[in-house]
Coordinates of N, CA and C in Angstrom, one line a residue:
M1 N 6.4 10.0 4.4 CA 6.7 9.1 3.3 C 7.3 7.9 3.9
Y2 N 6.9 6.7 3.4 CA 7.4 5.4 3.9 C 8.0 4.7 2.7
R3 N 9.1 4.0 2.9 CA 9.9 3.4 1.8 C 10.4 2.1 2.2
A4 N 10.4 1.1 1.2 CA 11.0 -0.2 1.4 C 11.6 -0.6 0.0
V5 N 12.7 -1.3 0.1 CA 13.4 -1.8 -1.1 C 13.6 -3.3 -1.0
T6 N 13.1 -4.1 -2.0 CA 13.3 -5.5 -2.0 C 13.8 -5.9 -3.4
R7 N 15.0 -6.5 -3.5 CA 15.6 -6.9 -4.8 C 15.6 -5.8 -5.8
D8 N 15.9 -4.6 -5.3 CA 16.1 -3.4 -6.1 C 14.7 -2.9 -6.7
I9 N 13.6 -3.3 -6.1 CA 12.3 -2.8 -6.4 C 11.9 -1.9 -5.2
E10 N 11.8 -0.6 -5.4 CA 11.5 0.4 -4.4 C 10.0 0.6 -4.3
V11 N 9.4 0.5 -3.2 CA 8.0 0.9 -2.9 C 7.9 2.1 -2.0
E12 N 7.3 3.1 -2.4 CA 7.2 4.3 -1.6 C 5.7 4.6 -1.4
V13 N 5.3 4.9 -0.1 CA 3.9 5.1 0.2 C 3.7 6.5 0.8
E14 N 2.7 7.2 0.4 CA 2.3 8.5 1.0 C 0.8 8.4 1.4
P15 N 0.5 8.2 2.7 CA -0.9 8.2 3.1 C -1.4 9.6 3.3
F16 N -2.8 9.7 3.2 CA -3.4 11.0 3.5 C -4.8 10.8 3.9
Y17 N -5.3 11.6 4.8 CA -6.7 11.5 5.3 C -7.7 12.1 4.4
L18 N -8.8 11.5 4.1 CA -9.8 12.0 3.2 C -11.0 12.5 4.1
E19 N -10.9 13.7 4.5 CA -11.9 14.2 5.4 C -13.3 14.3 4.7
E20 N -13.3 14.6 3.4 CA -14.6 14.7 2.7 C -15.3 13.4 2.6
R21 N -14.6 12.3 2.7 CA -15.2 11.0 2.6 C -15.5 10.3 4.0
S22 N -15.0 11.0 5.0 CA -15.1 10.4 6.4 C -16.3 11.0 7.1
E23 N -16.9 10.2 8.0 CA -18.0 10.5 8.8 C -17.7 10.1 10.3
P24 N -16.9 10.9 11.0 CA -16.4 10.5 12.3 C -17.6 10.2 13.3
A25 N -18.7 10.9 13.1 CA -19.9 10.7 14.0 C -20.5 9.3 13.8
E26 N -20.2 8.7 12.6 CA -20.7 7.4 12.2 C -19.5 6.3 12.3
R27 N -18.4 6.7 12.9 CA -17.3 5.9 13.0 C -16.8 5.4 11.7
R28 N -16.7 6.3 10.8 CA -16.1 6.0 9.4 C -15.0 7.0 9.1
Y29 N -13.8 6.5 9.0 CA -12.6 7.3 8.7 C -12.0 6.7 7.5
V30 N -11.7 7.6 6.5 CA -11.2 7.1 5.2 C -9.8 7.7 4.9
W31 N -8.9 6.9 4.5 CA -7.6 7.4 4.1 C -7.3 7.0 2.7
G32 N -6.6 7.8 2.0 CA -6.1 7.5 0.7 C -4.6 7.2 0.8
Y33 N -4.0 6.5 -0.1 CA -2.6 6.3 -0.1 C -2.1 6.3 -1.6
R34 N -1.0 7.0 -1.8 CA -0.4 7.0 -3.1 C 0.9 6.1 -3.1
I35 N 1.0 5.2 -4.0 CA 2.1 4.3 -4.0 C 2.9 4.4 -5.3
T36 N 4.2 4.5 -5.2 CA 5.0 4.5 -6.3 C 5.9 3.3 -6.2
I37 N 6.0 2.5 -7.3 CA 6.8 1.3 -7.4 C 7.8 1.6 -8.5
E38 N 9.1 1.6 -8.1 CA 10.2 1.9 -9.1 C 11.1 0.6 -9.2
N39 N 11.3 0.2 -10.5 CA 12.2 -0.9 -10.8 C 13.6 -0.4 -11.0
R40 N 14.4 -0.6 -9.9 CA 15.8 -0.2 -10.0 C 16.7 -1.3 -10.3
S41 N 16.1 -2.5 -10.6 CA 16.9 -3.7 -11.0 C 17.3 -3.6 -12.4
D42 N 18.0 -4.7 -12.9 CA 18.4 -4.8 -14.3 C 17.5 -5.8 -15.0
E43 N 16.4 -6.1 -14.5 CA 15.4 -7.1 -15.1 C 14.0 -6.6 -15.1
A44 N 13.3 -6.9 -16.2 CA 11.9 -6.6 -16.2 C 11.1 -7.4 -15.2
V45 N 10.0 -6.8 -14.6 CA 9.2 -7.5 -13.6 C 7.7 -7.1 -13.9
Q46 N 6.8 -8.0 -13.5 CA 5.4 -7.7 -13.5 C 4.8 -7.9 -12.2
L47 N 3.9 -7.0 -11.7 CA 3.2 -7.1 -10.5 C 2.0 -8.0 -10.8
L48 N 1.9 -9.1 -10.0 CA 0.8 -10.1 -10.3 C -0.3 -9.9 -9.3
S49 N 0.1 -9.8 -8.0 CA -1.0 -9.7 -6.9 C -0.5 -8.9 -5.7
R50 N -1.5 -8.6 -4.9 CA -1.2 -7.8 -3.7 C -1.8 -8.5 -2.5
Y51 N -1.2 -8.2 -1.3 CA -1.6 -8.6 0.0 C -1.5 -7.5 1.0
W52 N -2.6 -7.2 1.7 CA -2.6 -6.2 2.7 C -3.0 -6.8 4.1
H53 N -2.3 -6.3 5.1 CA -2.6 -6.6 6.5 C -2.9 -5.3 7.2
I54 N -4.2 -5.1 7.5 CA -4.7 -3.8 8.0 C -5.1 -4.0 9.4
T55 N -4.6 -3.1 10.3 CA -5.0 -3.2 11.7 C -5.5 -1.8 12.1
D56 N -6.7 -1.8 12.7 CA -7.3 -0.6 13.1 C -6.8 -0.2 14.5
G57 N -7.3 0.9 15.0 CA -6.8 1.4 16.3 C -7.3 0.5 17.5
A58 N -8.3 -0.3 17.3 CA -8.7 -1.2 18.3 C -8.1 -2.6 18.2
G59 N -7.2 -2.8 17.3 CA -6.5 -4.1 17.1 C -7.2 -5.0 16.2
R60 N -8.3 -4.7 15.6 CA -9.0 -5.5 14.6 C -8.2 -5.6 13.4
V61 N -8.0 -6.8 12.8 CA -7.2 -7.1 11.6 C -8.1 -7.5 10.4
E62 N -7.8 -6.9 9.3 CA -8.4 -7.3 8.0 C -7.3 -7.7 7.1
E63 N -7.5 -8.8 6.4 CA -6.5 -9.1 5.3 C -7.2 -9.1 4.0
V64 N -6.4 -8.5 3.0 CA -7.0 -8.3 1.7 C -6.0 -8.9 0.7
R65 N -6.5 -9.8 -0.2 CA -5.7 -10.3 -1.2 C -6.4 -10.2 -2.6
G66 N -5.6 -10.0 -3.6 CA -6.2 -9.9 -4.9 C -5.2 -9.8 -6.1
P67 N -5.7 -9.9 -7.3 CA -4.8 -9.8 -8.4 C -4.5 -8.3 -8.6
G68 N -3.2 -8.0 -9.0 CA -2.8 -6.7 -9.4 C -3.1 -5.6 -8.4
V69 N -3.1 -4.3 -8.9 CA -3.5 -3.1 -8.1 C -4.3 -2.3 -8.9
V70 N -5.4 -1.7 -8.4 CA -6.4 -0.9 -9.1 C -6.7 -1.4 -10.5
G71 N -6.9 -2.7 -10.6 CA -7.3 -3.4 -11.8 C -6.2 -3.6 -12.8
E72 N -5.0 -3.4 -12.4 CA -3.9 -3.5 -13.4 C -2.8 -4.5 -12.8
Q73 N -2.1 -5.1 -13.7 CA -0.9 -5.9 -13.4 C 0.3 -5.3 -14.2
P74 N 0.8 -4.2 -13.7 CA 1.8 -3.4 -14.5 C 3.1 -4.2 -14.7
E75 N 3.7 -4.0 -15.9 CA 5.0 -4.5 -16.2 C 5.9 -3.3 -16.1
L76 N 7.0 -3.5 -15.4 CA 8.0 -2.5 -15.3 C 9.4 -2.9 -15.8
D77 N 9.8 -2.3 -16.8 CA 11.2 -2.5 -17.3 C 12.2 -1.8 -16.4
P78 N 13.5 -2.2 -16.5 CA 14.5 -1.5 -15.6 C 14.4 0.0 -15.8
G79 N 14.3 0.7 -14.7 CA 14.2 2.2 -14.7 C 12.8 2.7 -14.7
D80 N 11.8 1.8 -15.0 CA 10.4 2.2 -15.0 C 9.8 2.4 -13.6
S81 N 8.8 3.2 -13.5 CA 8.0 3.3 -12.3 C 6.5 3.3 -12.6
F82 N 5.7 3.0 -11.6 CA 4.3 2.9 -11.7 C 3.7 3.5 -10.4
Q83 N 2.7 4.4 -10.6 CA 2.1 5.0 -9.4 C 0.6 4.8 -9.5
Y84 N 0.0 4.6 -8.3 CA -1.4 4.5 -8.2 C -1.9 5.0 -6.9
T85 N -3.2 5.3 -6.8 CA -3.8 5.8 -5.6 C -4.9 4.9 -5.3
S86 N -5.1 4.6 -4.0 CA -6.2 3.8 -3.5 C -6.6 4.3 -2.2
G87 N -7.5 3.5 -1.5 CA -8.0 4.0 -0.2 C -8.3 2.9 0.8
C88 N -8.6 3.3 2.0 CA -8.8 2.3 3.1 C -9.7 3.0 4.1
P89 N -11.0 2.4 4.3 CA -11.8 2.9 5.4 C -11.6 2.2 6.7
L90 N -11.7 2.8 7.8 CA -11.5 2.2 9.1 C -12.7 2.7 10.0
S91 N -13.0 2.0 11.1 CA -14.0 2.4 12.0 C -13.3 3.1 13.2
T92 N -12.0 3.3 13.2 CA -11.3 4.0 14.3 C -10.5 5.1 13.7
P93 N -10.1 6.1 14.4 CA -9.4 7.2 13.9 C -7.9 7.0 13.6
S94 N -7.4 5.8 13.8 CA -6.1 5.5 13.5 C -6.0 4.0 13.1
G95 N -4.9 3.7 12.5 CA -4.6 2.3 12.1 C -3.2 2.2 11.4
I96 N -2.9 1.0 10.9 CA -1.7 0.8 10.3 C -1.9 -0.3 9.2
M97 N -1.2 -0.1 8.1 CA -1.2 -1.0 7.0 C 0.2 -1.5 6.7
V98 N 0.3 -2.7 6.2 CA 1.6 -3.3 5.7 C 1.2 -4.3 4.7
G99 N 2.1 -4.6 3.7 CA 1.7 -5.5 2.7 C 2.9 -6.0 1.9
R100 N 2.5 -6.6 0.8 CA 3.5 -7.1 -0.2 C 2.9 -7.3 -1.6
Y101 N 3.7 -7.2 -2.5 CA 3.3 -7.5 -3.9 C 4.0 -8.8 -4.4
T102 N 3.3 -9.6 -5.1 CA 4.0 -10.8 -5.7 C 4.3 -10.4 -7.1
M103 N 5.6 -10.5 -7.5 CA 6.1 -10.1 -8.8 C 6.6 -11.4 -9.5
R104 N 6.8 -11.2 -10.8 CA 7.4 -12.2 -11.6 C 8.4 -11.6 -12.5
N105 N 9.6 -12.2 -12.7 CA 10.5 -11.6 -13.6 C 10.5 -12.3 -15.0
A106 N 11.3 -11.9 -15.9 CA 11.2 -12.4 -17.3 C 11.5 -13.9 -17.3
Q107 N 12.3 -14.4 -16.4 CA 12.6 -15.9 -16.3 C 11.4 -16.7 -15.7
G108 N 10.4 -16.0 -15.2 CA 9.3 -16.7 -14.7 C 9.4 -16.9 -13.2
E109 N 10.4 -16.4 -12.6 CA 10.6 -16.5 -11.1 C 9.7 -15.6 -10.4
M110 N 9.0 -16.1 -9.4 CA 8.0 -15.3 -8.6 C 8.7 -15.0 -7.3
F111 N 8.5 -13.7 -6.8 CA 9.1 -13.3 -5.5 C 8.2 -12.2 -5.0
D112 N 8.3 -12.0 -3.7 CA 7.5 -11.0 -3.0 C 8.4 -9.7 -2.8
V113 N 7.7 -8.6 -2.9 CA 8.3 -7.3 -2.7 C 7.5 -6.6 -1.5
A114 N 8.3 -6.2 -0.5 CA 7.6 -5.6 0.7 C 7.0 -4.2 0.4
V115 N 5.8 -4.0 1.0 CA 5.3 -2.7 1.1 C 5.5 -2.3 2.5
P116 N 6.1 -1.1 2.8 CA 6.4 -0.8 4.2 C 5.2 -0.5 5.0
A117 N 5.3 -0.8 6.3 CA 4.2 -0.5 7.2 C 4.0 1.0 7.2
F118 N 2.8 1.5 7.1 CA 2.5 2.9 7.2 C 1.3 3.2 8.0
S119 N 1.4 4.3 8.7 CA 0.4 4.7 9.7 C -0.7 5.5 9.1
L120 N -1.9 5.3 9.6 CA -3.1 6.1 9.2 C -3.5 6.8 10.5
D121 N -3.3 8.1 10.6 CA -3.6 8.9 11.8 C -4.3 10.1 11.3
L122 N -5.3 10.6 12.1 CA -6.0 11.8 11.8 C -5.0 13.0 11.9
P123 N -5.1 13.9 11.0 CA -4.2 15.1 11.0 C -4.4 15.8 12.3
G124 N -3.3 16.3 12.9 CA -3.4 17.1 14.1 C -3.6 16.3 15.4
T125 N -3.6 15.0 15.3 CA -3.7 14.2 16.5 C -2.3 13.5 16.9
M126 N -2.2 13.2 18.1 CA -0.9 12.5 18.5 C -0.9 11.1 17.8
R127 N 0.3 10.8 17.2 CA 0.4 9.6 16.5 C 0.7 8.5 17.6
T128 N 0.1 7.3 17.4 CA 0.3 6.2 18.2 C 0.8 5.0 17.5
V129 N 1.5 4.2 18.1 CA 1.9 2.9 17.5 C 0.8 1.9 17.7
N130 N 0.2 1.4 16.6 CA -0.9 0.5 16.6 C -0.5 -0.9 16.6

């Protein structure tokens, strides 16, 4: 489990390997990740957009930007949480992801919330720093 807190917004990530969707012989490795966003602040916030910086085991980088997450721009009142699951394919058996969410509070202020770096490693293999 990986965790980061920015302005009392907690982001927790749990990555997992999707063996049934992967084809190692074809250099296709797929991971899922479950993210929980919890609003521990005293103000309502809305997630507007996401940014991902994905690095595979060979050092190749892909950047992904877009509105919301899984087609939603959730609003979180104080004490609320939002959970979603998504995925990431790689051509190497390991990688790392890190990112951020752009949020807006009720006063219209925009700010970024960190998504902690998390490792994508095949189960049973030695973990490496990518």
